[in-house]
């Protein structure tokens, strides 16, 4: 294990009857990463996370956390790890604070001040005495993050933490992840089926499909595998073509496909292109930015959805 | 370990389901005892109708001790249901609620979590049987006064008042033992399912099957009947014999203990090894 690797899996596999849910998975998460773990629904993300957190036992292979083998040295391996697995479930008849006290005891002890701190971090300080059964889904999701942070772990594993949240809630979770990574120096392992979510926060990522690792690397590297393009919907086509040919500084190249134009260009030049199109008497219906990473992801996962 | 047990007890005693047994006992015991008080001596006369053809009864035999004993006799087969409500929920309830995912990702071994749950089961069982004992004896003595105690089992026995209180104490302590057997069977079923209703139904199913096999007068079962835990569940009754058959009580306690230990070890192995998919 290299010095800054805090999570590694070695040929991790899990089989349910005859189906391989995860097969020969080799992941490596470095200290300080926001590691995006991306894959379509049913790809094996949750099964992998359950194996990382010792909820299920691998059929073969093993997990190493902070240099400790999970199978043989479970307590040490999990000492600096916090996590949420799938949806956040709690003891509904207990208050959030009592739930966190209980989890703290399982972590080896916690203080009331620490419980207040994590409740404050996720914006639940004023609702800590309320029973969890009175919480909305979004509040439970935030409480889930609070419990994952309770022991001040170095590695935080979050399994689809924005599931079921409204756009504002999703934005808040993303901001929290960035805060944890940048200000609190946590390493984040973030699973999602939303490419957009991973793109916005991750520094490194892995894509899994049908239980197998498809690709792993830095987000920059993966983005560099293609370029971004903008789809122009509008008319007349002759005017669009004329404008695109005249805008050499903005447009790298363009193609026509099914009545729409796909323009390779930097997204920051979209407003300038829009001005040029309007001046060229084009009736612009839409300018749609597309990331090649999405195409890349779709090509790697056989076109299975990455709901944006 | 102490903290784990403490929070396991918090979970158990903050849950409404835990109080179903207490509530039922708190309703049925006073109801029966008040009714008996108003029925008066007729209750004793019905209970001793056949014996009165041969004996004269002198003194206050219709008293709190007698009624408490009758209530214990009537309830011992129903209390297991109330025990299994809680014990059956201890592990399966976590699966149903999805809270295994909260508990079992911590740097604490599953064995310690299991031991905390087992401890909570023992304390719940003990507290429930104690509650039943204090309520039935305390209320019966308050309503019906004290005196010598008449025991009608395969004959008639009058126990002096001075020896009755400690006999009740020992009887209730012994009554905890078979209830722990029931609780451990419920815990075993609870360890391998994700639905809390299943263990309750399965435990009652096992109890009914064993009860039927115990009381059926079939020779085929004679040689193995002593191994049925249901045959030994009334070991507490033997405290009200004179002299007390301690050897029999010890034998029954061992048989019940074997069921308890085997159930607990099986539950532990399943719990430690199982994949959490809920």
Coordinates of C-alpha atoms in Angstrom, one line a residue:
Chain A
X1 CA 0.0 0.0 0.0
X2 CA 1.5 3.4 -1.0
X3 CA 1.9 5.9 1.8
X4 CA -1.1 8.0 0.9
X5 CA -3.5 5.1 0.1
X6 CA -6.0 4.7 2.9
X7 CA -8.4 2.4 1.2
X8 CA -7.6 -0.5 -1.1
X9 CA -9.5 -3.4 -2.3
X10 CA -7.8 -6.5 -3.8
X11 CA -9.8 -8.5 -6.3
X12 CA -12.9 -7.9 -4.2
X13 CA -15.8 -10.1 -5.3
X14 CA -19.3 -11.0 -4.1
X15 CA -21.6 -13.6 -5.6
X16 CA -25.3 -14.1 -4.9
X17 CA -26.2 -17.6 -6.1
X18 CA -24.9 -17.6 -9.6
X19 CA -24.7 -13.9 -10.2
X20 CA -21.6 -11.9 -9.5
X21 CA -22.7 -8.6 -7.8
X22 CA -19.0 -7.5 -7.6
X23 CA -16.2 -9.1 -9.5
X24 CA -12.4 -8.7 -9.0
X25 CA -12.7 -5.0 -7.9
X26 CA -9.5 -3.2 -7.3
X27 CA -10.0 0.3 -5.9
X28 CA -7.5 2.7 -4.4
X29 CA -8.4 5.8 -2.5
X30 CA -5.8 8.3 -1.5
X31 CA -5.7 10.5 1.6
X32 CA -7.4 13.8 0.8
X33 CA -9.4 12.4 -2.2
X34 CA -13.0 13.1 -2.9
X35 CA -13.4 9.8 -4.6
X36 CA -16.4 9.4 -6.8
X37 CA -17.7 5.9 -7.1
X38 CA -20.0 6.0 -10.1
X39 CA -22.2 3.4 -11.8
X40 CA -25.7 2.9 -12.9
X41 CA -28.3 1.5 -10.6
X42 CA -27.6 -2.1 -9.8
X43 CA -23.9 -1.8 -10.8
X44 CA -22.7 -3.1 -7.5
X45 CA -21.9 0.1 -5.7
X46 CA -23.9 -0.6 -2.5
X47 CA -22.6 -4.2 -2.4
X48 CA -19.1 -2.8 -2.6
X49 CA -19.7 -0.3 0.2
X50 CA -21.3 -3.0 2.4
X51 CA -18.1 -5.0 1.9
X52 CA -16.0 -1.9 2.7
X53 CA -17.9 -1.4 6.0
X54 CA -18.0 -5.1 6.9
X55 CA -21.8 -5.5 6.6
X56 CA -21.2 -8.4 4.1
X57 CA -18.3 -10.7 3.7
X58 CA -16.6 -10.9 0.3
X59 CA -16.7 -14.2 -1.5
X60 CA -13.0 -13.6 -2.4
X61 CA -10.6 -10.8 -2.1
X62 CA -10.1 -8.4 0.7
X63 CA -10.4 -4.8 1.9
X64 CA -7.5 -2.8 3.5
X65 CA -8.3 0.4 5.5
X66 CA -5.4 2.5 6.8
X67 CA -3.2 -0.5 6.2
X68 CA -5.3 -2.9 8.3
X69 CA -7.0 -5.9 6.8
X70 CA -10.7 -5.6 7.5
X71 CA -11.2 -9.3 7.7
X72 CA -8.6 -9.9 10.4
X73 CA -8.3 -6.5 12.1
X74 CA -11.8 -5.1 11.9
X75 CA -11.8 -2.8 14.9
X76 CA -8.6 -1.0 13.8
X77 CA -9.6 -0.9 10.2
X78 CA -12.9 0.8 11.0
X79 CA -11.6 3.1 13.8
X80 CA -11.2 6.1 11.5
X81 CA -14.1 5.4 9.2
X82 CA -17.6 6.8 9.2
X83 CA -20.3 6.1 6.7
X84 CA -23.8 6.0 5.5
X85 CA -25.1 2.9 3.7
X86 CA -28.1 3.5 1.4
X87 CA -30.9 5.3 3.1
X88 CA -30.5 6.7 6.5
X89 CA -32.4 4.7 9.1
X90 CA -32.5 5.5 12.8
X91 CA -34.3 4.5 15.9
X92 CA -37.4 6.6 15.1
X93 CA -38.7 6.5 18.7
X94 CA -35.5 8.2 20.0
X95 CA -34.4 11.7 19.6
X96 CA -31.6 12.6 17.2
X97 CA -29.3 13.3 20.1
X98 CA -30.1 10.0 21.8
X99 CA -29.4 8.2 18.4
X100 CA -26.0 9.9 18.2
X101 CA -25.2 9.1 21.8
X102 CA -25.9 5.4 21.1
X103 CA -23.7 5.5 17.9
X104 CA -21.1 7.3 19.9
X105 CA -21.0 4.5 22.5
X106 CA -20.5 2.0 19.6
X107 CA -17.6 4.2 18.4
X108 CA -16.0 4.0 21.8
X109 CA -17.5 7.1 23.4
X110 CA -18.4 10.6 22.5
X111 CA -19.2 13.9 24.2
X112 CA -22.3 16.0 24.3
X113 CA -20.3 18.9 22.8
X114 CA -19.3 16.7 19.9
X115 CA -22.9 15.7 19.3
X116 CA -23.9 19.4 19.3
X117 CA -21.1 20.1 16.9
X118 CA -22.1 17.6 14.3
X119 CA -25.8 18.5 14.7
X120 CA -24.7 22.1 14.0
X121 CA -22.6 21.1 11.0
X122 CA -25.7 19.6 9.3
X123 CA -28.1 22.3 10.4
X124 CA -30.0 20.2 13.0
X125 CA -28.9 21.8 16.2
X126 CA -32.3 23.1 17.0
X127 CA -34.0 19.8 16.3
X128 CA -31.7 17.5 18.2
X129 CA -34.2 16.8 20.9
X130 CA -37.0 15.9 18.6
X131 CA -37.8 12.3 17.9
X132 CA -36.4 11.2 14.5
X133 CA -39.9 10.0 13.4
X134 CA -40.8 13.7 13.1
X135 CA -38.0 14.3 10.6
X136 CA -38.4 14.7 6.9
X137 CA -36.4 12.6 4.5
X138 CA -33.9 15.4 4.0
X139 CA -33.4 15.9 7.7
X140 CA -32.8 12.1 8.1
X141 CA -30.3 12.3 5.3
X142 CA -28.5 15.1 7.1
X143 CA -28.6 13.2 10.4
X144 CA -27.1 10.3 8.5
X145 CA -24.2 12.5 7.6
X146 CA -23.9 13.8 11.2
X147 CA -23.6 10.2 12.5
X148 CA -21.0 9.4 9.9
X149 CA -18.9 12.4 11.1
X150 CA -19.5 11.8 14.8
X151 CA -16.2 10.0 15.6
X152 CA -14.3 12.7 13.5
X153 CA -13.2 10.0 11.1
X154 CA -10.5 10.5 8.5
X155 CA -12.4 8.6 5.8
X156 CA -16.1 9.3 5.3
X157 CA -18.0 6.8 3.1
X158 CA -21.3 8.2 1.7
X159 CA -23.6 6.0 -0.3
X160 CA -25.8 8.1 -2.5
X161 CA -26.1 10.9 0.1
X162 CA -28.3 13.1 -2.1
X163 CA -30.9 10.4 -2.9
X164 CA -34.4 11.7 -2.4
X165 CA -33.3 15.3 -1.7
X166 CA -34.7 18.3 -3.5
X167 CA -32.3 20.5 -5.5
X168 CA -31.6 22.8 -2.6
X169 CA -30.9 19.8 -0.3
X170 CA -28.6 18.3 -3.0
X171 CA -26.7 21.6 -3.2
X172 CA -26.3 21.7 0.6
X173 CA -24.9 18.2 0.7
X174 CA -22.4 19.1 -2.1
X175 CA -21.3 22.1 -0.2
X176 CA -20.9 20.1 3.0
X177 CA -18.8 17.5 1.1
X178 CA -16.6 20.3 -0.2
X179 CA -16.3 21.8 3.3
X180 CA -15.4 18.5 4.8
X181 CA -12.8 17.9 2.1
X182 CA -11.2 21.4 1.9
X183 CA -11.6 22.8 5.4
X184 CA -11.6 19.6 7.5
X185 CA -9.2 17.6 5.4
X186 CA -11.4 14.5 5.3
X187 CA -11.1 11.9 2.6
X188 CA -14.5 11.3 1.1
X189 CA -15.7 8.1 -0.7
X190 CA -18.8 9.2 -2.5
X191 CA -21.0 6.7 -4.4
X192 CA -23.6 8.0 -6.9
X193 CA -25.4 7.1 -10.1
X194 CA -25.4 10.8 -10.9
X195 CA -22.4 11.8 -13.1
X196 CA -23.2 15.4 -12.5
X197 CA -22.9 15.0 -8.7
X198 CA -19.5 13.3 -9.0
X199 CA -18.2 15.8 -11.6
X200 CA -19.0 18.7 -9.3
X201 CA -17.2 17.5 -6.2
X202 CA -14.8 14.6 -7.0
X203 CA -11.1 14.7 -7.5
X204 CA -10.7 11.1 -8.4
X205 CA -13.3 8.6 -9.5
X206 CA -14.0 5.0 -10.5
X207 CA -16.7 3.8 -12.7
X208 CA -18.3 0.4 -12.1
X209 CA -20.7 -1.5 -14.3
X210 CA -22.2 -5.0 -13.8
X211 CA -19.9 -5.4 -10.8
X212 CA -16.7 -4.8 -12.6
X213 CA -14.4 -1.8 -12.6
X214 CA -14.5 0.0 -15.9
X215 CA -12.1 2.8 -15.3
X216 CA -10.4 4.6 -12.4
X217 CA -8.4 7.8 -12.3
X218 CA -8.4 11.5 -11.6
X219 CA -11.5 13.4 -12.9
X220 CA -9.1 15.7 -14.8
X221 CA -7.6 12.7 -16.6
X222 CA -11.0 11.3 -17.5
X223 CA -12.3 14.7 -18.6
X224 CA -9.3 15.0 -20.9
X225 CA -10.3 11.9 -22.7
X226 CA -12.7 14.0 -24.8
X227 CA -13.7 17.6 -25.2
X228 CA -16.9 19.5 -24.5
X229 CA -19.4 20.5 -27.1
X230 CA -22.5 22.6 -27.5
X231 CA -25.6 21.6 -29.4
X232 CA -27.2 24.4 -31.3
X233 CA -30.9 24.1 -32.1
X234 CA -32.1 26.9 -34.4
X235 CA -32.8 28.0 -38.0
X236 CA -32.0 28.6 -40.7
X237 CA -29.2 26.1 -41.0
X238 CA -27.4 28.2 -43.7
X239 CA -27.1 31.1 -41.3
X240 CA -25.9 28.9 -38.5
X241 CA -23.3 27.4 -40.8
X242 CA -22.2 30.8 -41.9
X243 CA -21.8 32.1 -38.3
X244 CA -19.9 29.1 -37.2
X245 CA -17.4 29.4 -40.0
X246 CA -16.9 33.0 -39.2
X247 CA -16.2 32.4 -35.5
X248 CA -12.8 30.7 -35.7
X249 CA -11.6 32.1 -32.4
X250 CA -14.5 30.4 -30.5
X251 CA -15.4 27.4 -32.6
X252 CA -12.8 24.6 -32.8
X253 CA -14.9 22.4 -35.1
X254 CA -18.5 21.6 -35.8
X255 CA -20.6 18.8 -37.2
X256 CA -24.3 18.7 -38.4
X257 CA -26.4 15.8 -37.0
X258 CA -30.1 15.4 -37.5
X259 CA -30.8 19.1 -38.1
X260 CA -28.7 20.2 -35.1
X261 CA -25.2 21.4 -34.9
X262 CA -22.6 20.0 -32.5
X263 CA -19.9 22.6 -31.8
X264 CA -16.6 21.7 -30.1
X265 CA -15.8 24.8 -28.0
X266 CA -15.1 26.1 -24.5
X267 CA -18.3 26.5 -22.5
X268 CA -17.2 29.9 -21.3
X269 CA -17.6 31.2 -24.9
X270 CA -21.3 30.2 -25.1
X271 CA -22.6 33.8 -24.5
X272 CA -20.3 35.1 -27.2
X273 CA -21.5 32.5 -29.6
X274 CA -25.1 33.3 -28.8
X275 CA -24.5 37.0 -29.6
X276 CA -22.8 36.0 -32.9
X277 CA -25.7 33.8 -33.8
X278 CA -28.3 36.4 -33.1
X279 CA -26.3 39.0 -35.0
X280 CA -26.2 36.5 -37.9
X281 CA -30.0 36.5 -37.9
X282 CA -30.3 33.0 -36.5
X283 CA -33.4 32.2 -34.6
X284 CA -31.8 30.4 -31.6
X285 CA -34.0 27.7 -30.1
X286 CA -31.4 26.4 -27.6
X287 CA -27.7 26.2 -26.9
X288 CA -27.2 22.9 -24.9
X289 CA -23.8 22.3 -23.3
X290 CA -22.7 18.6 -23.3
X291 CA -19.8 17.1 -21.5
X292 CA -17.9 14.5 -23.2
X293 CA -17.5 12.7 -19.8
X294 CA -21.2 12.0 -19.9
X295 CA -20.8 10.4 -23.3
X296 CA -17.7 8.6 -22.1
X297 CA -19.7 7.3 -19.1
X298 CA -22.6 6.2 -21.3
X299 CA -20.2 4.4 -23.6
X300 CA -18.6 2.6 -20.7
X301 CA -21.9 1.6 -19.1
X302 CA -23.7 0.5 -22.3
X303 CA -25.8 3.6 -22.3
X304 CA -27.4 3.0 -19.0
X305 CA -28.8 6.2 -17.5
X306 CA -26.9 8.7 -15.5
X307 CA -29.9 10.9 -14.8
X308 CA -28.7 14.5 -14.9
Chain B
X1 CA -19.6 -3.4 27.4
X2 CA -21.5 -1.6 30.2
X3 CA -22.3 1.3 27.8
X4 CA -23.4 -1.0 25.1
X5 CA -25.8 -2.8 27.5
X6 CA -27.0 0.6 28.8
X7 CA -27.9 1.8 25.3
X8 CA -29.4 -1.6 24.4
X9 CA -31.7 -1.2 27.5
X10 CA -32.5 2.4 26.4
X11 CA -33.6 1.0 23.0
X12 CA -35.6 -1.8 24.6
X13 CA -37.3 0.3 27.2
X14 CA -38.0 3.3 25.0
X15 CA -40.0 1.1 22.7
X16 CA -43.7 0.8 23.2
X17 CA -43.8 -2.9 22.3
X18 CA -41.8 -3.5 25.5
X19 CA -44.7 -2.4 27.6
X20 CA -47.3 -4.7 26.0
X21 CA -46.5 -7.4 28.4
X22 CA -46.5 -5.1 31.4
X23 CA -49.8 -3.5 30.3
X24 CA -51.5 -6.8 29.8
X25 CA -50.3 -8.0 33.2
X26 CA -51.3 -4.7 34.8
X27 CA -54.8 -5.2 33.5
X28 CA -55.4 -9.0 33.9
X29 CA -53.9 -9.5 37.3
X30 CA -56.0 -6.8 39.2
X31 CA -59.0 -7.8 37.2
X32 CA -58.8 -11.4 38.2
X33 CA -57.9 -10.7 41.8
X34 CA -60.6 -8.1 42.3
X35 CA -63.1 -10.5 40.8
X36 CA -61.9 -13.3 43.1
X37 CA -62.3 -11.0 46.1
X38 CA -65.9 -10.4 45.2
X39 CA -66.6 -14.0 44.4
X40 CA -65.3 -14.8 47.9
X41 CA -65.1 -18.3 49.3
X42 CA -67.1 -19.7 46.3
X43 CA -63.8 -19.6 44.4
X44 CA -62.1 -21.8 46.9
X45 CA -65.2 -24.1 47.2
X46 CA -65.1 -24.6 43.4
X47 CA -61.4 -25.3 43.5
X48 CA -61.7 -27.8 46.4
X49 CA -65.2 -29.2 45.6
X50 CA -64.1 -32.8 45.4
X51 CA -61.8 -32.6 48.4
X52 CA -64.5 -31.1 50.6
X53 CA -66.3 -34.4 50.4
X54 CA -63.5 -35.9 52.6
X55 CA -62.1 -32.9 54.5
X56 CA -63.2 -30.0 56.7
X57 CA -61.4 -26.7 56.0
X58 CA -60.8 -24.5 59.0
X59 CA -59.2 -21.1 59.0
X60 CA -58.5 -18.5 56.3
X61 CA -57.3 -20.6 53.4
X62 CA -58.9 -18.3 50.8
X63 CA -56.1 -15.7 51.0
X64 CA -53.6 -13.8 49.0
X65 CA -51.1 -16.6 48.8
X66 CA -53.6 -19.1 47.4
X67 CA -54.9 -16.6 44.8
X68 CA -51.3 -15.7 43.7
X69 CA -50.5 -19.3 43.2
X70 CA -53.6 -19.8 41.1
X71 CA -52.7 -16.9 39.0
X72 CA -49.2 -18.1 38.4
X73 CA -50.6 -21.5 37.4
X74 CA -53.0 -19.8 34.9
X75 CA -50.4 -17.4 33.4
X76 CA -47.3 -19.5 33.0
X77 CA -48.3 -20.7 29.5
X78 CA -49.2 -17.2 28.3
X79 CA -46.2 -15.3 29.6
X80 CA -43.9 -16.8 26.9
X81 CA -45.9 -15.0 24.3
X82 CA -45.3 -11.7 26.0
X83 CA -41.6 -12.5 26.4
X84 CA -41.3 -13.4 22.8
X85 CA -42.8 -10.0 21.7
X86 CA -39.6 -8.4 22.9
X87 CA -37.0 -11.0 22.5
X88 CA -38.1 -11.8 19.0
X89 CA -37.7 -8.2 18.1
X90 CA -34.2 -7.6 19.4
X91 CA -32.3 -8.7 16.3
X92 CA -35.0 -8.9 13.6
X93 CA -36.3 -5.5 14.7
X94 CA -32.9 -4.0 13.8
X95 CA -33.2 -5.6 10.3
X96 CA -36.7 -4.4 9.8
X97 CA -35.8 -0.9 10.8
X98 CA -32.7 -0.9 8.7
X99 CA -30.6 0.0 11.8
X100 CA -28.2 -2.9 11.4
X101 CA -26.6 -0.6 8.8
X102 CA -26.1 1.9 11.6
X103 CA -24.8 -0.6 14.3
X104 CA -22.6 -3.0 12.4
X105 CA -20.3 -0.6 10.6
X106 CA -18.7 0.5 13.9
X107 CA -15.3 -0.6 15.3
X108 CA -17.0 -2.9 17.8
X109 CA -17.3 -6.6 17.3
X110 CA -20.6 -8.2 16.5
X111 CA -20.0 -10.5 19.5
X112 CA -20.1 -7.6 21.9
X113 CA -23.2 -6.2 20.3
X114 CA -24.8 -9.7 20.6
X115 CA -23.8 -9.9 24.2
X116 CA -25.3 -6.5 25.0
X117 CA -28.6 -7.7 23.3
X118 CA -28.5 -10.9 25.3
X119 CA -28.0 -8.9 28.5
X120 CA -30.9 -6.8 27.6
X121 CA -33.0 -9.9 27.0
X122 CA -32.1 -11.3 30.4
X123 CA -32.8 -8.0 32.2
X124 CA -36.2 -7.6 30.4
X125 CA -37.2 -11.1 31.2
X126 CA -36.2 -10.7 34.8
X127 CA -38.0 -7.4 35.2
X128 CA -41.1 -8.7 33.6
X129 CA -41.4 -11.8 35.7
X130 CA -40.5 -9.7 38.8
X131 CA -43.2 -7.2 37.9
X132 CA -45.7 -10.0 37.5
X133 CA -44.7 -11.5 40.9
X134 CA -44.7 -8.3 42.8
X135 CA -48.1 -7.2 41.3
X136 CA -49.9 -10.6 41.7
X137 CA -48.6 -11.3 45.2
X138 CA -48.6 -7.7 46.5
X139 CA -52.1 -7.0 45.3
X140 CA -53.5 -10.4 46.3
X141 CA -52.2 -9.9 49.9
X142 CA -53.5 -6.4 50.0
X143 CA -57.0 -7.5 48.9
X144 CA -57.3 -10.9 50.5
X145 CA -55.0 -10.9 53.5
X146 CA -52.4 -13.5 54.4
X147 CA -52.5 -17.0 56.1
X148 CA -51.5 -20.6 55.6
X149 CA -51.4 -21.6 52.0
X150 CA -53.4 -24.5 50.5
X151 CA -51.8 -26.3 47.5
X152 CA -53.9 -28.6 45.5
X153 CA -51.8 -30.7 43.2
X154 CA -52.2 -34.5 43.1
X155 CA -53.6 -34.1 46.6
X156 CA -53.7 -31.5 49.2
X157 CA -51.0 -29.7 51.1
X158 CA -51.2 -26.9 53.7
X159 CA -48.0 -24.8 53.9
X160 CA -47.5 -22.8 57.0
X161 CA -47.6 -19.0 56.5
X162 CA -44.1 -18.6 57.8
X163 CA -42.6 -20.6 54.9
X164 CA -44.8 -19.2 52.1
X165 CA -43.1 -15.9 51.4
X166 CA -39.7 -17.3 50.7
X167 CA -41.2 -20.1 48.6
X168 CA -42.9 -17.5 46.4
X169 CA -39.6 -15.6 46.1
X170 CA -37.8 -18.8 45.0
X171 CA -40.7 -19.7 42.7
X172 CA -40.5 -16.4 40.9
X173 CA -36.7 -16.6 40.6
X174 CA -37.1 -20.1 39.1
X175 CA -39.9 -18.9 36.8
X176 CA -37.3 -16.6 35.2
X177 CA -35.3 -19.6 34.0
X178 CA -37.9 -21.2 31.6
X179 CA -38.8 -17.7 30.4
X180 CA -35.1 -17.2 29.5
X181 CA -35.3 -20.4 27.5
X182 CA -38.3 -19.0 25.6
X183 CA -36.4 -15.7 25.1
X184 CA -33.3 -17.4 23.8
X185 CA -35.4 -19.5 21.3
X186 CA -37.1 -16.2 20.2
X187 CA -33.6 -14.6 19.9
X188 CA -32.5 -17.6 17.8
X189 CA -35.3 -17.1 15.3
X190 CA -34.7 -13.4 15.5
X191 CA -31.1 -13.8 14.4
X192 CA -31.8 -15.1 10.9
X193 CA -34.9 -13.3 9.7
X194 CA -35.5 -9.7 8.7
X195 CA -39.1 -9.5 10.0
X196 CA -39.9 -9.1 13.7
X197 CA -43.2 -11.0 13.4
X198 CA -41.7 -14.2 12.3
X199 CA -39.7 -15.0 15.4
X200 CA -42.7 -14.4 17.6
X201 CA -44.9 -16.7 15.6
X202 CA -42.1 -19.3 15.3
X203 CA -41.4 -19.3 19.0
X204 CA -45.1 -19.8 19.9
X205 CA -45.2 -22.5 17.2
X206 CA -42.3 -24.3 18.9
X207 CA -43.9 -23.9 22.3
X208 CA -47.3 -25.3 21.2
X209 CA -45.7 -28.3 19.4
X210 CA -43.6 -29.2 22.4
X211 CA -46.6 -28.6 24.8
X212 CA -48.7 -30.9 22.8
X213 CA -46.0 -33.6 22.6
X214 CA -45.5 -33.2 26.4
X215 CA -49.1 -33.8 27.4
X216 CA -50.1 -36.3 24.7
X217 CA -50.3 -39.7 26.5
X218 CA -48.5 -41.5 23.7
X219 CA -46.0 -44.2 24.6
X220 CA -43.9 -43.4 21.5
X221 CA -42.8 -40.2 23.2
X222 CA -42.2 -41.6 26.7
X223 CA -38.5 -42.2 26.2
X224 CA -37.8 -38.7 24.9
X225 CA -40.5 -36.7 26.8
X226 CA -38.0 -35.8 29.5
X227 CA -36.0 -33.9 26.9
X228 CA -38.8 -31.6 25.9
X229 CA -38.3 -28.2 27.5
X230 CA -42.0 -27.7 28.1
X231 CA -42.0 -30.6 30.5
X232 CA -39.7 -28.6 32.8
X233 CA -41.2 -25.2 32.5
X234 CA -43.2 -25.6 35.7
X235 CA -40.2 -26.3 37.8
X236 CA -41.2 -23.3 40.0
X237 CA -44.3 -25.3 41.1
X238 CA -42.1 -27.8 42.8
X239 CA -41.1 -25.2 45.4
X240 CA -44.6 -25.6 46.8
X241 CA -44.1 -29.3 47.6
X242 CA -43.0 -30.5 51.0
X243 CA -40.3 -31.5 51.1
X244 CA -39.0 -29.5 48.1
X245 CA -37.6 -31.9 45.5
X246 CA -34.4 -30.0 44.8
X247 CA -33.0 -32.8 42.7
X248 CA -35.9 -32.6 40.3
X249 CA -35.6 -28.8 40.2
X250 CA -31.9 -29.1 39.4
X251 CA -32.6 -31.6 36.6
X252 CA -35.3 -29.4 35.1
X253 CA -33.0 -26.4 35.3
X254 CA -30.3 -28.3 33.5
X255 CA -32.6 -29.4 30.7
X256 CA -33.8 -25.8 30.3
X257 CA -30.3 -24.5 30.5
X258 CA -29.2 -26.7 27.7
X259 CA -32.0 -25.3 25.4
X260 CA -31.0 -21.8 26.5
X261 CA -27.3 -22.2 25.8
X262 CA -27.7 -24.1 22.5
X263 CA -30.2 -21.4 21.3
X264 CA -28.0 -18.6 22.3
X265 CA -24.8 -20.0 20.8
X266 CA -26.7 -20.8 17.6
X267 CA -28.1 -17.2 17.5
X268 CA -24.6 -15.8 18.1
X269 CA -23.0 -17.8 15.3
X270 CA -25.8 -16.8 12.8
X271 CA -25.6 -13.2 13.9
X272 CA -21.8 -13.0 13.6
X273 CA -21.7 -14.7 10.2
X274 CA -24.7 -13.3 8.4
X275 CA -24.5 -10.8 5.6
X276 CA -26.5 -7.7 6.3
X277 CA -28.6 -7.0 3.2
X278 CA -31.5 -5.2 4.8

